Amino acid sequence: MAAQFGRLRKGAVNTTVAAVVVAALAASQAPGVTTDDAGRKVTTGTQPSPDTPAENSATGNSPYYTDLPPLNSPNPSPTTGAPVTQGTSEAGIPATVLDAYKKAANALQESKPGCNLPWELLAAIGKVESGQARGGRVDANGNTLSKILGPQLNGNGFASISDTDGGAYDGDSSYDRAVGPMQFIPSTWEWAGRDGNGDGKKDPNNVYDAALAAGHYLCRFGWDLSTKGDLDSAILSYNNSQDYLNLVLRWLEYYRKGTHEIPDGTGTLPSDRSDDTAGASPTPTTPGTPTTPSSPSTPKPGGSDGGSTSPKPTPPPSTTPPATPAPTPTDTVHHLEDAGTAKLSAMAGDAFTEKITARAETKAGKAVPKVRIRFAIIGATDAAFSTGEKYATVLTNSIGEAVGPALKAGENTGEFVVRATVVGRTVSGLDYTATVTERAADTLARTGEDALTCTPGGEFADQVEVKATYKGAVADKVAATATLIKSADDATENDKGPYFKDADGKTVRTLTGLTTDANGLLKLPKLYADDTTGTFLLRINTAGGATLTVELKVAAADTSPSPTPSEPASGTDSASPSPSA
């Protein structure tokens, strides 16, 4: 039976826990407001965005475990292969889970070095999301021993996300649930999933796959996680809750002070769960302003009842509205406009020559610089950006334009959509249609020049080989057909003359399903001749319209006698035998 864990609902960290988290953070973080390079307001802990849809996060803003790290710092982490260090049990991370985090961070250091992803961040999120895969209950390959499922996201206290995967990942065909040790919702896993253990699968229930996917997810907007603003933004994108951000930062700091490896299955299970918290959710607190208990009322002597006390009246709430913060560049974006993108078309396997350009504008049509535009490939296609990703985020330039990375076509032909949206702003997206056509050639040429001849009933000594090109470049993997035709003006299949043989040795005069190789070469099978003599034509066609007609001749062998050698001018041929005695 799948192991489901109940977790605290979004914003439902109890007041005491939230106060402890905030107080600890306030001690080391000075309050203040800055603006990052995308024009978004950043405080000492970037505030959640109220207009961010839950389905745009990794977890769908699912609930999470709220256990706090111990006050005592853990022992330093040993190097790889060093003996296990004994220390605080909470500091221990199960061996396979720890290995997955470190391998994922190493992979990101190679593929996205500017992200500066620490493996301790993956450990912090893994702790909050699943208690390190339920205390490391995984097999040697990193698969969880049972499914780790969040609650049904049916809108009853949580976000409402209708089923997107037919229950393939979460077993629920009505609503989505967060899945696996890093708690991805199915719709996010569909594009963010990775194969971290090299088994050819992307499984959210595998800690190697999930950890690598989480790393790419946190690095996807070009964020530099060594900076406070980008770190906060990345964590909030995983689960859009201030309490979640505070808690992950606490665990990140704890693991950075050191940790140690423990055997799989021996990790500490989380204890603070949603079924331990009853009643309405308390009001979330703000970093730097921990909740302060109310002071008891001061008795007032000499009440009107002849000596009884009456409570101190509560002052009326302030009617002064809070100050409205100045809008960021992102706040001013009203819509996106196409900035002259040409028709997007490429052959299968080729790069698109045109790039998508979108411009962010205000309601008045003024360009908005320093806004992040997200380009996402939509639809059933194997096309990708030049980075290998299905998405890319680009900052608008001084004239408000963002140019997406080059697109590369896959092998699937047909149309797909690239959608441009504004990060952190709910405005209509801009869709661009791209078309992938089949591989084509515009020229065919024989690689040899020898005449192709054969005697009746025999076989041709040379096989026909041609090379395909497109605009002068090698045309590889291009589909082709070869047909022995009746004449130059009649391309129907001939019923006599040269022929091919199929696997059973039967006569075949049309070959289909042919494909040029990586060098654009196509070598046809051996040709045979029946008893009909004459000149015959072989026509080869490729996708894209390239055509080549090859001449084949079938003629009887020349049987005329060889010429007699001339007699010597004089003397006796020394090579002639002597007459017999």
Coordinates of C-alpha atoms in Angstrom, one line a residue:
M1 CA 0.0 0.0 0.0
A2 CA 1.4 3.4 -0.9
A3 CA 2.6 5.4 2.0
Q4 CA 0.8 8.7 2.3
F5 CA 1.9 11.3 4.7
G6 CA -0.2 14.0 6.0
R7 CA 1.5 17.4 6.1
L8 CA 0.7 20.8 7.3
R9 CA -1.5 22.8 5.0
K10 CA 0.0 25.8 3.2
G11 CA 0.2 28.7 5.7
A12 CA -0.8 26.5 8.5
V13 CA 2.4 26.4 10.5
N14 CA 1.3 27.0 14.1
T15 CA 2.0 30.4 15.5
T16 CA 4.7 29.1 17.9
V17 CA 6.7 27.3 15.2
A18 CA 6.4 30.2 12.8
A19 CA 7.6 32.6 15.5
V20 CA 10.6 30.5 16.3
V21 CA 11.6 30.2 12.6
V22 CA 11.2 33.9 12.1
A23 CA 13.0 35.0 15.2
A24 CA 16.0 32.8 14.3
L25 CA 16.1 34.3 10.8
A26 CA 15.7 37.8 12.0
A27 CA 18.8 37.5 14.1
S28 CA 20.9 37.0 11.1
Q29 CA 19.1 38.9 8.4
A30 CA 18.6 42.6 8.3
P31 CA 15.3 43.8 6.9
G32 CA 15.2 45.8 3.7
V33 CA 13.8 45.9 0.3
T34 CA 15.8 45.6 -2.9
T35 CA 15.1 44.9 -6.6
D36 CA 16.6 42.0 -8.4
D37 CA 17.6 42.1 -12.1
A38 CA 14.2 41.1 -13.2
G39 CA 12.6 44.1 -11.5
R40 CA 11.0 42.1 -8.7
K41 CA 10.9 43.3 -5.2
V42 CA 13.1 41.3 -2.9
T43 CA 13.0 41.5 0.9
T44 CA 14.9 39.6 3.6
G45 CA 13.2 36.5 2.3
T46 CA 11.4 37.3 -0.9
Q47 CA 7.6 37.5 -0.4
P48 CA 5.4 34.9 -1.9
S49 CA 3.5 36.1 -5.1
P50 CA -0.2 35.9 -4.4
D51 CA -1.0 35.7 -8.1
T52 CA 1.2 32.7 -8.8
P53 CA -1.0 29.7 -9.7
A54 CA -0.3 26.6 -7.6
E55 CA 0.1 24.4 -10.7
N56 CA 3.2 26.5 -11.7
S57 CA 5.1 25.3 -8.6
A58 CA 7.0 22.1 -8.2
T59 CA 4.7 20.8 -5.5
G60 CA 1.4 22.6 -6.4
N61 CA 2.0 24.4 -3.1
S62 CA 1.2 21.2 -1.3
P63 CA 1.5 20.9 2.5
Y64 CA 4.9 20.0 4.0
Y65 CA 6.5 18.7 7.2
T66 CA 7.2 21.4 9.7
D67 CA 9.8 19.8 12.0
L68 CA 12.5 22.3 13.0
P69 CA 16.2 21.4 13.1
P70 CA 17.8 20.9 16.5
L71 CA 19.5 23.9 18.2
N72 CA 22.8 22.1 18.5
S73 CA 25.0 22.2 15.4
P74 CA 25.8 18.8 13.7
N75 CA 29.3 17.4 13.4
P76 CA 31.3 18.2 10.3
S77 CA 30.6 16.1 7.3
P78 CA 33.2 13.5 6.4
T79 CA 34.7 13.2 3.0
T80 CA 33.4 10.6 0.6
G81 CA 34.3 7.1 1.8
A82 CA 35.3 8.3 5.2
P83 CA 34.0 6.4 8.3
V84 CA 30.6 7.4 9.5
T85 CA 30.7 10.2 12.1
Q86 CA 28.5 9.8 15.1
G87 CA 26.5 12.9 15.9
T88 CA 23.0 14.3 16.3
S89 CA 20.5 11.9 14.7
E90 CA 18.7 14.7 12.8
A91 CA 22.0 15.6 11.1
G92 CA 22.3 12.1 9.6
I93 CA 21.1 11.7 6.0
P94 CA 20.5 8.2 4.7
A95 CA 23.4 7.0 2.5
T96 CA 21.6 6.6 -0.8
V97 CA 19.6 9.8 -0.4
L98 CA 22.8 11.8 0.5
D99 CA 24.5 10.3 -2.6
A100 CA 21.6 11.4 -4.8
Y101 CA 21.8 14.9 -3.6
K102 CA 25.6 15.2 -4.1
K103 CA 25.4 13.6 -7.6
A104 CA 22.7 16.0 -8.6
A105 CA 24.6 19.0 -7.4
N106 CA 27.7 17.8 -9.2
A107 CA 25.7 17.4 -12.4
L108 CA 24.3 20.9 -12.1
Q109 CA 27.8 22.3 -11.5
E110 CA 28.8 20.9 -14.9
S111 CA 25.7 21.8 -16.9
K112 CA 24.7 25.1 -15.1
P113 CA 27.8 26.3 -13.2
G114 CA 26.4 29.8 -12.8
C115 CA 23.5 28.4 -10.6
N116 CA 25.9 27.5 -7.7
L117 CA 23.4 24.9 -6.4
P118 CA 24.6 23.5 -3.0
W119 CA 23.6 19.9 -2.4
E120 CA 22.6 21.0 1.1
L121 CA 19.7 22.9 -0.5
L122 CA 18.4 19.7 -2.0
A123 CA 18.8 18.1 1.4
A124 CA 16.9 20.9 3.1
I125 CA 14.0 20.6 0.6
G126 CA 14.1 16.8 0.8
K127 CA 13.8 17.0 4.6
V128 CA 10.8 19.4 4.5
E129 CA 9.1 17.6 1.6
S130 CA 9.4 13.9 2.6
G131 CA 11.7 13.6 5.7
Q132 CA 14.5 12.4 3.4
A133 CA 12.4 9.8 1.6
R134 CA 10.7 8.7 4.8
G135 CA 14.0 8.2 6.6
G136 CA 15.8 6.7 3.6
R137 CA 13.3 3.9 2.9
V138 CA 14.8 3.3 -0.5
D139 CA 16.4 0.4 -2.3
A140 CA 20.0 0.4 -3.6
N141 CA 18.9 1.9 -6.9
G142 CA 17.2 4.8 -5.1
N143 CA 13.6 3.7 -5.6
T144 CA 11.3 4.4 -2.6
L145 CA 10.1 1.1 -1.1
S146 CA 6.5 2.5 -1.3
K147 CA 5.0 5.5 -3.0
I148 CA 5.2 8.8 -1.1
L149 CA 2.1 10.7 -1.9
G150 CA 0.8 14.1 -0.7
P151 CA -2.9 14.7 -0.1
Q152 CA -5.4 15.0 -2.8
L153 CA -5.3 18.6 -4.2
N154 CA -9.0 18.9 -4.4
G155 CA -9.4 22.5 -3.1
N156 CA -10.5 21.3 0.3
G157 CA -7.9 23.3 2.3
F158 CA -5.3 23.0 -0.5
A159 CA -5.0 24.1 -4.0
S160 CA -7.4 22.6 -6.5
I161 CA -5.6 20.8 -9.3
S162 CA -7.6 18.4 -11.4
D163 CA -6.0 15.3 -12.6
T164 CA -3.3 15.8 -15.3
D165 CA -1.8 12.4 -15.7
G166 CA -4.7 10.0 -15.6
G167 CA -3.3 8.7 -12.3
A168 CA -0.1 7.4 -14.0
Y169 CA 2.2 8.9 -11.3
D170 CA -0.1 9.4 -8.3
G171 CA -2.7 6.7 -8.8
D172 CA -5.5 9.4 -8.6
S173 CA -7.5 10.0 -11.7
S174 CA -9.6 12.7 -10.1
Y175 CA -7.1 15.2 -8.7
D176 CA -3.3 15.5 -8.7
R177 CA -1.1 14.7 -5.7
A178 CA 2.5 15.5 -5.0
V179 CA 4.6 12.4 -5.7
G180 CA 7.9 11.0 -4.5
P181 CA 10.8 12.1 -2.2
M182 CA 10.9 15.6 -3.7
Q183 CA 7.1 15.9 -4.0
F184 CA 6.6 16.9 -7.6
I185 CA 3.0 17.2 -8.9
P186 CA 2.5 15.2 -12.1
S187 CA 2.1 18.2 -14.4
T188 CA 5.4 19.7 -13.3
W189 CA 7.2 16.3 -13.4
E190 CA 6.1 15.9 -17.0
W191 CA 8.5 18.6 -18.1
A192 CA 10.9 18.8 -15.2
G193 CA 11.5 15.1 -14.7
R194 CA 15.1 13.8 -15.2
D195 CA 16.9 10.5 -15.4
G196 CA 19.4 10.8 -12.6
N197 CA 20.5 7.2 -12.3
G198 CA 20.9 6.4 -16.0
D199 CA 18.3 3.7 -16.3
G200 CA 16.5 5.3 -19.2
K201 CA 13.5 6.3 -17.1
K202 CA 12.3 9.5 -15.4
D203 CA 10.6 8.3 -12.2
P204 CA 9.5 10.7 -9.5
N205 CA 9.7 7.9 -7.0
N206 CA 13.4 7.5 -7.6
V207 CA 15.5 9.7 -5.4
Y208 CA 18.3 10.1 -8.0
D209 CA 15.8 11.2 -10.7
A210 CA 13.9 13.4 -8.2
A211 CA 17.0 15.1 -6.8
L212 CA 18.3 15.9 -10.3
A213 CA 14.9 17.2 -11.4
A214 CA 14.7 19.4 -8.3
G215 CA 18.2 20.8 -9.0
H216 CA 17.3 21.7 -12.6
Y217 CA 14.0 23.1 -11.4
L218 CA 15.7 25.4 -8.9
C219 CA 18.2 26.5 -11.5
R220 CA 15.8 27.0 -14.4
F221 CA 15.5 30.8 -14.5
G222 CA 19.2 31.5 -14.6
W223 CA 19.2 32.1 -10.9
D224 CA 22.5 32.3 -9.0
L225 CA 21.7 30.6 -5.7
S226 CA 24.7 32.1 -4.0
T227 CA 22.8 35.3 -3.9
K228 CA 20.1 35.8 -1.3
G229 CA 17.4 37.2 -3.6
D230 CA 17.7 34.4 -6.2
L231 CA 18.0 31.7 -3.5
D232 CA 14.7 32.9 -1.9
S233 CA 13.0 33.2 -5.3
A234 CA 14.0 29.6 -6.2
I235 CA 12.7 28.2 -2.9
L236 CA 9.5 30.1 -3.2
S237 CA 9.0 28.8 -6.7
Y238 CA 9.1 25.3 -5.3
N239 CA 6.3 26.1 -2.8
N240 CA 4.9 29.6 -2.7
S241 CA 4.8 30.1 1.1
Q242 CA 6.8 32.4 3.4
D243 CA 6.7 29.8 6.2
Y244 CA 8.1 27.2 3.7
L245 CA 10.9 29.5 2.7
N246 CA 11.8 30.2 6.4
L247 CA 11.8 26.5 7.2
V248 CA 13.9 25.4 4.2
L249 CA 16.5 28.2 5.0
R250 CA 16.7 26.9 8.6
W251 CA 17.5 23.3 7.4
L252 CA 19.9 24.6 4.7
E253 CA 21.9 26.5 7.4
Y254 CA 21.8 23.4 9.6
Y255 CA 23.1 21.1 6.9
R256 CA 25.8 23.5 5.9
K257 CA 27.3 23.3 9.3
G258 CA 27.9 19.6 8.7
T259 CA 26.1 16.3 8.4
H260 CA 27.0 12.6 8.2
E261 CA 25.9 9.5 6.4
I262 CA 23.7 7.0 8.1
P263 CA 22.4 3.6 6.8
D264 CA 19.3 3.6 4.6
G265 CA 16.1 3.3 6.5
T266 CA 17.4 4.6 9.8
G267 CA 16.6 8.3 9.3
T268 CA 14.4 10.2 11.7
L269 CA 10.8 10.3 10.6
P270 CA 9.0 13.7 10.7
S271 CA 6.6 14.2 13.6
D272 CA 4.8 17.5 12.9
R273 CA 2.0 16.6 10.5
S274 CA -1.3 18.0 9.5
D275 CA -3.2 15.4 11.6
D276 CA -1.5 16.9 14.6
T277 CA -2.9 20.3 13.9
A278 CA -6.6 21.0 14.4
G279 CA -8.7 24.1 13.7
A280 CA -8.2 27.0 11.5
S281 CA -4.8 28.0 10.2
P282 CA -3.2 30.8 12.1
T283 CA -2.2 34.0 10.3
P284 CA 1.3 33.6 8.7
T285 CA 3.9 35.9 10.2
T286 CA 6.4 38.1 8.4
P287 CA 10.1 37.7 8.6
G288 CA 11.6 40.0 11.2
T289 CA 8.3 40.4 13.1
P290 CA 7.8 37.4 15.3
T291 CA 4.5 36.9 16.9
T292 CA 4.3 38.4 20.4
P293 CA 1.8 37.0 22.9
S294 CA -0.9 39.4 24.0
S295 CA -0.4 41.0 27.4
P296 CA -3.1 40.3 30.0
S297 CA -5.6 43.0 30.6
T298 CA -4.9 45.4 33.5
P299 CA -7.7 45.5 36.1
K300 CA -9.3 48.9 36.5
P301 CA -10.4 49.6 40.1
G302 CA -13.6 51.3 41.0
G303 CA -15.9 49.9 38.4
S304 CA -19.5 51.0 38.2
D305 CA -20.6 47.8 39.9
G306 CA -19.2 49.0 43.2
G307 CA -15.7 47.6 43.3
S308 CA -15.7 45.1 40.6
T309 CA -13.0 45.4 37.9
S310 CA -13.6 45.9 34.2
P311 CA -11.2 45.2 31.4
K312 CA -9.1 47.8 29.7
P313 CA -10.9 48.8 26.5
T314 CA -9.3 47.7 23.3
P315 CA -8.4 50.6 21.1
P316 CA -10.1 50.7 17.7
P317 CA -8.1 49.4 14.8
S318 CA -6.2 51.9 12.8
T319 CA -8.0 53.2 9.7
T320 CA -4.8 54.4 8.0
P321 CA -4.3 52.4 4.9
P322 CA -0.8 50.8 4.5
A323 CA 1.5 52.5 2.1
T324 CA 1.4 51.2 -1.4
P325 CA 4.8 50.0 -2.6
A326 CA 6.1 51.4 -5.8
P327 CA 5.4 49.1 -8.8
T328 CA 8.3 47.0 -10.1
P329 CA 8.9 46.8 -13.9
T330 CA 7.2 43.4 -13.8
D331 CA 4.1 45.0 -12.2
T332 CA 3.9 47.4 -15.2
V333 CA 3.7 44.8 -17.9
H334 CA 0.3 44.8 -19.5
H335 CA 0.9 42.5 -22.5
L336 CA 3.4 40.8 -24.7
E337 CA 3.9 41.6 -28.4
D338 CA 5.7 39.7 -31.1
A339 CA 8.8 41.6 -32.1
G340 CA 9.1 40.5 -35.7
T341 CA 9.6 36.8 -35.4
A342 CA 9.8 35.3 -38.8
K343 CA 8.1 32.0 -39.8
L344 CA 9.5 29.2 -37.7
S345 CA 10.2 26.1 -39.8
A346 CA 13.0 23.5 -39.9
M347 CA 13.7 20.1 -41.2
A348 CA 13.8 17.2 -38.7
G349 CA 17.1 17.2 -36.9
D350 CA 18.1 20.7 -37.9
A351 CA 18.3 23.9 -36.0
F352 CA 15.7 26.6 -36.7
T353 CA 17.4 29.6 -38.4
E354 CA 14.9 32.1 -36.8
K355 CA 14.6 32.9 -33.1
I356 CA 11.5 33.9 -31.2
T357 CA 11.5 37.6 -30.0
A358 CA 8.9 38.9 -27.6
R359 CA 8.5 42.4 -26.3
A360 CA 7.0 43.3 -22.9
E361 CA 4.9 46.5 -23.0
T362 CA 2.8 48.6 -20.7
K363 CA -0.8 49.3 -21.4
A364 CA 0.3 52.4 -23.3
G365 CA 2.6 50.3 -25.5
K366 CA 5.8 51.4 -23.8
A367 CA 8.6 48.8 -23.7
V368 CA 9.5 47.3 -20.3
P369 CA 13.1 46.4 -19.7
K370 CA 14.5 44.0 -17.1
V371 CA 11.5 41.6 -17.0
R372 CA 11.9 37.9 -17.2
I373 CA 10.1 36.2 -20.1
R374 CA 9.7 32.4 -20.0
F375 CA 9.6 30.5 -23.3
A376 CA 8.0 27.0 -23.0
I377 CA 7.6 24.4 -25.7
I378 CA 4.1 23.1 -25.7
G379 CA 2.7 19.9 -27.3
A380 CA 3.8 16.4 -28.3
T381 CA 7.1 17.1 -29.8
D382 CA 10.7 16.1 -29.3
A383 CA 12.0 19.6 -30.3
A384 CA 13.9 21.5 -27.7
F385 CA 15.9 24.6 -27.2
S386 CA 19.7 24.6 -28.0
T387 CA 20.2 24.1 -24.2
G388 CA 18.4 20.7 -24.4
E389 CA 15.6 22.0 -22.3
K390 CA 11.9 22.5 -23.1
Y391 CA 11.9 25.9 -21.4
A392 CA 14.1 29.0 -21.2
T393 CA 13.9 32.3 -19.3
V394 CA 15.4 35.5 -20.8
L395 CA 15.6 39.0 -19.4
T396 CA 14.2 41.7 -21.6
N397 CA 16.8 44.2 -22.9
S398 CA 16.7 48.0 -22.9
I399 CA 14.0 48.1 -25.6
G400 CA 11.9 45.5 -23.8
E401 CA 12.7 42.6 -26.0
A402 CA 13.6 39.0 -25.0
V403 CA 15.1 36.7 -27.7
G404 CA 14.6 33.1 -27.0
P405 CA 17.4 30.5 -27.5
A406 CA 17.7 28.8 -30.8
L407 CA 15.2 25.9 -31.4
K408 CA 16.3 22.5 -32.5
A409 CA 14.0 20.2 -34.3
G410 CA 13.7 16.6 -33.3
E411 CA 12.6 13.7 -35.5
N412 CA 8.8 14.2 -35.0
T413 CA 7.3 16.2 -37.8
G414 CA 4.4 18.5 -37.6
E415 CA 3.5 21.6 -35.6
F416 CA 4.2 22.6 -32.0
V417 CA 3.8 25.8 -30.0
V418 CA 6.3 27.9 -28.1
R419 CA 4.5 30.0 -25.5
A420 CA 6.0 33.2 -24.0
T421 CA 4.8 34.4 -20.6
V422 CA 5.9 37.0 -18.1
V423 CA 7.5 35.5 -15.0
G424 CA 5.7 36.8 -11.8
R425 CA 2.9 38.4 -13.7
T426 CA -0.5 37.0 -14.8
V427 CA -1.0 38.3 -18.3
S428 CA -2.0 36.4 -21.4
G429 CA 0.8 34.3 -23.0
L430 CA 2.0 34.8 -26.6
D431 CA 2.0 31.7 -28.7
Y432 CA 4.3 31.0 -31.7
T433 CA 3.7 28.1 -34.1
A434 CA 6.7 26.2 -35.2
T435 CA 6.7 23.5 -38.0
V436 CA 9.1 20.5 -38.4
T437 CA 9.2 19.1 -41.9
E438 CA 10.6 15.7 -42.9
R439 CA 14.2 15.5 -43.9
A440 CA 14.8 16.3 -47.5
A441 CA 17.3 16.4 -50.3
D442 CA 17.4 18.6 -53.4
T443 CA 20.2 16.9 -55.3
L444 CA 21.2 13.3 -56.0
A445 CA 24.4 12.1 -57.7
R446 CA 26.0 8.8 -58.4
T447 CA 29.3 8.2 -56.5
G448 CA 30.7 6.2 -59.4
E449 CA 31.0 6.7 -63.2
D450 CA 31.3 3.2 -64.6
A451 CA 28.6 2.1 -67.0
L452 CA 26.2 -0.4 -65.5
T453 CA 25.9 -3.4 -67.8
C454 CA 24.8 -7.0 -67.6
T455 CA 24.2 -10.0 -69.7
P456 CA 20.7 -11.6 -70.0
G457 CA 20.0 -13.8 -67.0
G458 CA 23.0 -12.5 -65.2
E459 CA 23.7 -9.9 -62.4
F460 CA 25.2 -6.4 -62.5
A461 CA 28.7 -6.4 -61.2
D462 CA 28.4 -2.9 -59.6
Q463 CA 25.7 -1.8 -57.1
V464 CA 24.2 1.6 -57.5
E465 CA 25.3 4.1 -54.9
V466 CA 24.1 7.8 -54.7
K467 CA 24.8 10.7 -52.5
A468 CA 22.1 13.1 -51.3
T469 CA 22.6 16.8 -50.5
Y470 CA 20.5 19.7 -49.5
K471 CA 21.7 23.2 -50.4
G472 CA 25.1 21.7 -50.8
A473 CA 25.2 20.1 -47.3
V474 CA 25.0 16.4 -46.6
A475 CA 21.3 15.2 -46.5
D476 CA 21.3 12.4 -43.9
K477 CA 18.4 10.2 -42.9
V478 CA 16.4 11.2 -45.9
A479 CA 13.6 8.8 -47.1
A480 CA 14.0 7.5 -50.7
T481 CA 12.4 5.1 -53.2
A482 CA 13.9 3.3 -56.2
T483 CA 11.8 2.1 -59.1
L484 CA 12.7 0.4 -62.4
I485 CA 10.5 2.5 -64.8
K486 CA 9.3 1.9 -68.3
S487 CA 10.7 5.1 -69.9
A488 CA 11.8 8.6 -69.2
D489 CA 8.2 9.8 -69.8
D490 CA 6.5 6.8 -68.1
A491 CA 7.4 6.4 -64.5
T492 CA 5.3 3.4 -63.9
E493 CA 7.0 0.2 -62.8
N494 CA 8.5 -1.9 -65.6
D495 CA 7.5 -5.5 -65.9
K496 CA 10.6 -6.7 -67.6
G497 CA 14.3 -6.1 -67.6
P498 CA 16.5 -5.6 -64.5
Y499 CA 15.1 -6.3 -61.1
F500 CA 16.0 -6.6 -57.3
K501 CA 15.3 -9.6 -55.1
D502 CA 13.5 -9.5 -51.8
A503 CA 14.4 -11.6 -48.8
D504 CA 12.7 -14.6 -50.3
G505 CA 14.4 -14.3 -53.6
K506 CA 11.4 -13.0 -55.4
T507 CA 11.5 -10.4 -58.2
V508 CA 11.0 -6.8 -57.0
R509 CA 11.2 -3.7 -59.2
T510 CA 10.3 -1.0 -56.6
L511 CA 12.1 -0.5 -53.3
T512 CA 10.5 1.7 -50.5
G513 CA 11.6 2.6 -47.0
L514 CA 15.1 3.5 -48.1
T515 CA 17.1 6.0 -46.1
T516 CA 20.4 7.8 -46.6
D517 CA 23.0 7.3 -44.0
A518 CA 24.8 9.8 -41.8
N519 CA 27.0 10.8 -44.8
G520 CA 24.0 11.2 -47.2
L521 CA 24.9 7.9 -49.0
L522 CA 22.4 5.3 -50.2
K523 CA 23.6 2.0 -51.6
L524 CA 21.0 -0.1 -53.4
P525 CA 20.9 -3.9 -53.3
K526 CA 22.4 -6.0 -56.1
L527 CA 20.6 -5.8 -59.5
Y528 CA 19.8 -8.8 -61.7
A529 CA 18.6 -9.1 -65.3
D530 CA 16.1 -11.4 -67.0
D531 CA 16.4 -12.5 -70.6
T532 CA 15.3 -9.2 -72.1
T533 CA 18.0 -7.2 -73.7
G534 CA 18.0 -3.4 -74.2
T535 CA 18.5 -0.2 -72.2
F536 CA 16.5 0.3 -69.0
L537 CA 16.0 3.1 -66.5
L538 CA 16.3 3.1 -62.7
R539 CA 14.7 6.2 -61.0
I540 CA 15.6 7.2 -57.4
N541 CA 13.4 9.8 -55.6
T542 CA 13.8 11.4 -52.2
A543 CA 11.7 13.5 -49.9
G544 CA 12.2 17.1 -51.0
G545 CA 12.0 16.4 -54.7
A546 CA 15.5 15.2 -55.6
T547 CA 15.4 12.8 -58.5
L548 CA 18.1 10.8 -60.3
T549 CA 17.6 8.5 -63.3
V550 CA 20.3 5.8 -63.9
E551 CA 20.8 4.0 -67.2
L552 CA 21.2 0.2 -67.2
K553 CA 22.1 -1.9 -70.2
V554 CA 21.5 -5.6 -70.8
A555 CA 23.3 -7.1 -73.8
A556 CA 24.5 -10.4 -74.9
A557 CA 28.2 -11.1 -74.5
D558 CA 30.5 -10.3 -77.5
T559 CA 31.2 -13.6 -79.2
S560 CA 33.3 -12.4 -82.2
P561 CA 36.7 -14.2 -82.6
S562 CA 39.8 -12.6 -81.3
P563 CA 42.1 -11.2 -84.1
T564 CA 45.0 -13.6 -85.3
P565 CA 48.4 -12.4 -84.1
S566 CA 50.7 -11.3 -87.0
E567 CA 53.5 -13.5 -88.3
P568 CA 57.1 -12.6 -87.4
A569 CA 58.9 -10.6 -90.1
S570 CA 61.9 -13.0 -90.5
G571 CA 63.7 -15.7 -88.7
T572 CA 62.3 -18.5 -86.6
D573 CA 60.1 -17.8 -83.6
S574 CA 62.3 -18.9 -80.7
A575 CA 59.2 -19.7 -78.8
S576 CA 58.0 -22.3 -81.3
P577 CA 58.7 -25.9 -80.5
S578 CA 61.3 -27.7 -82.6
P579 CA 59.8 -30.2 -85.1
S580 CA 59.9 -33.7 -83.9
A581 CA 62.7 -36.0 -85.3

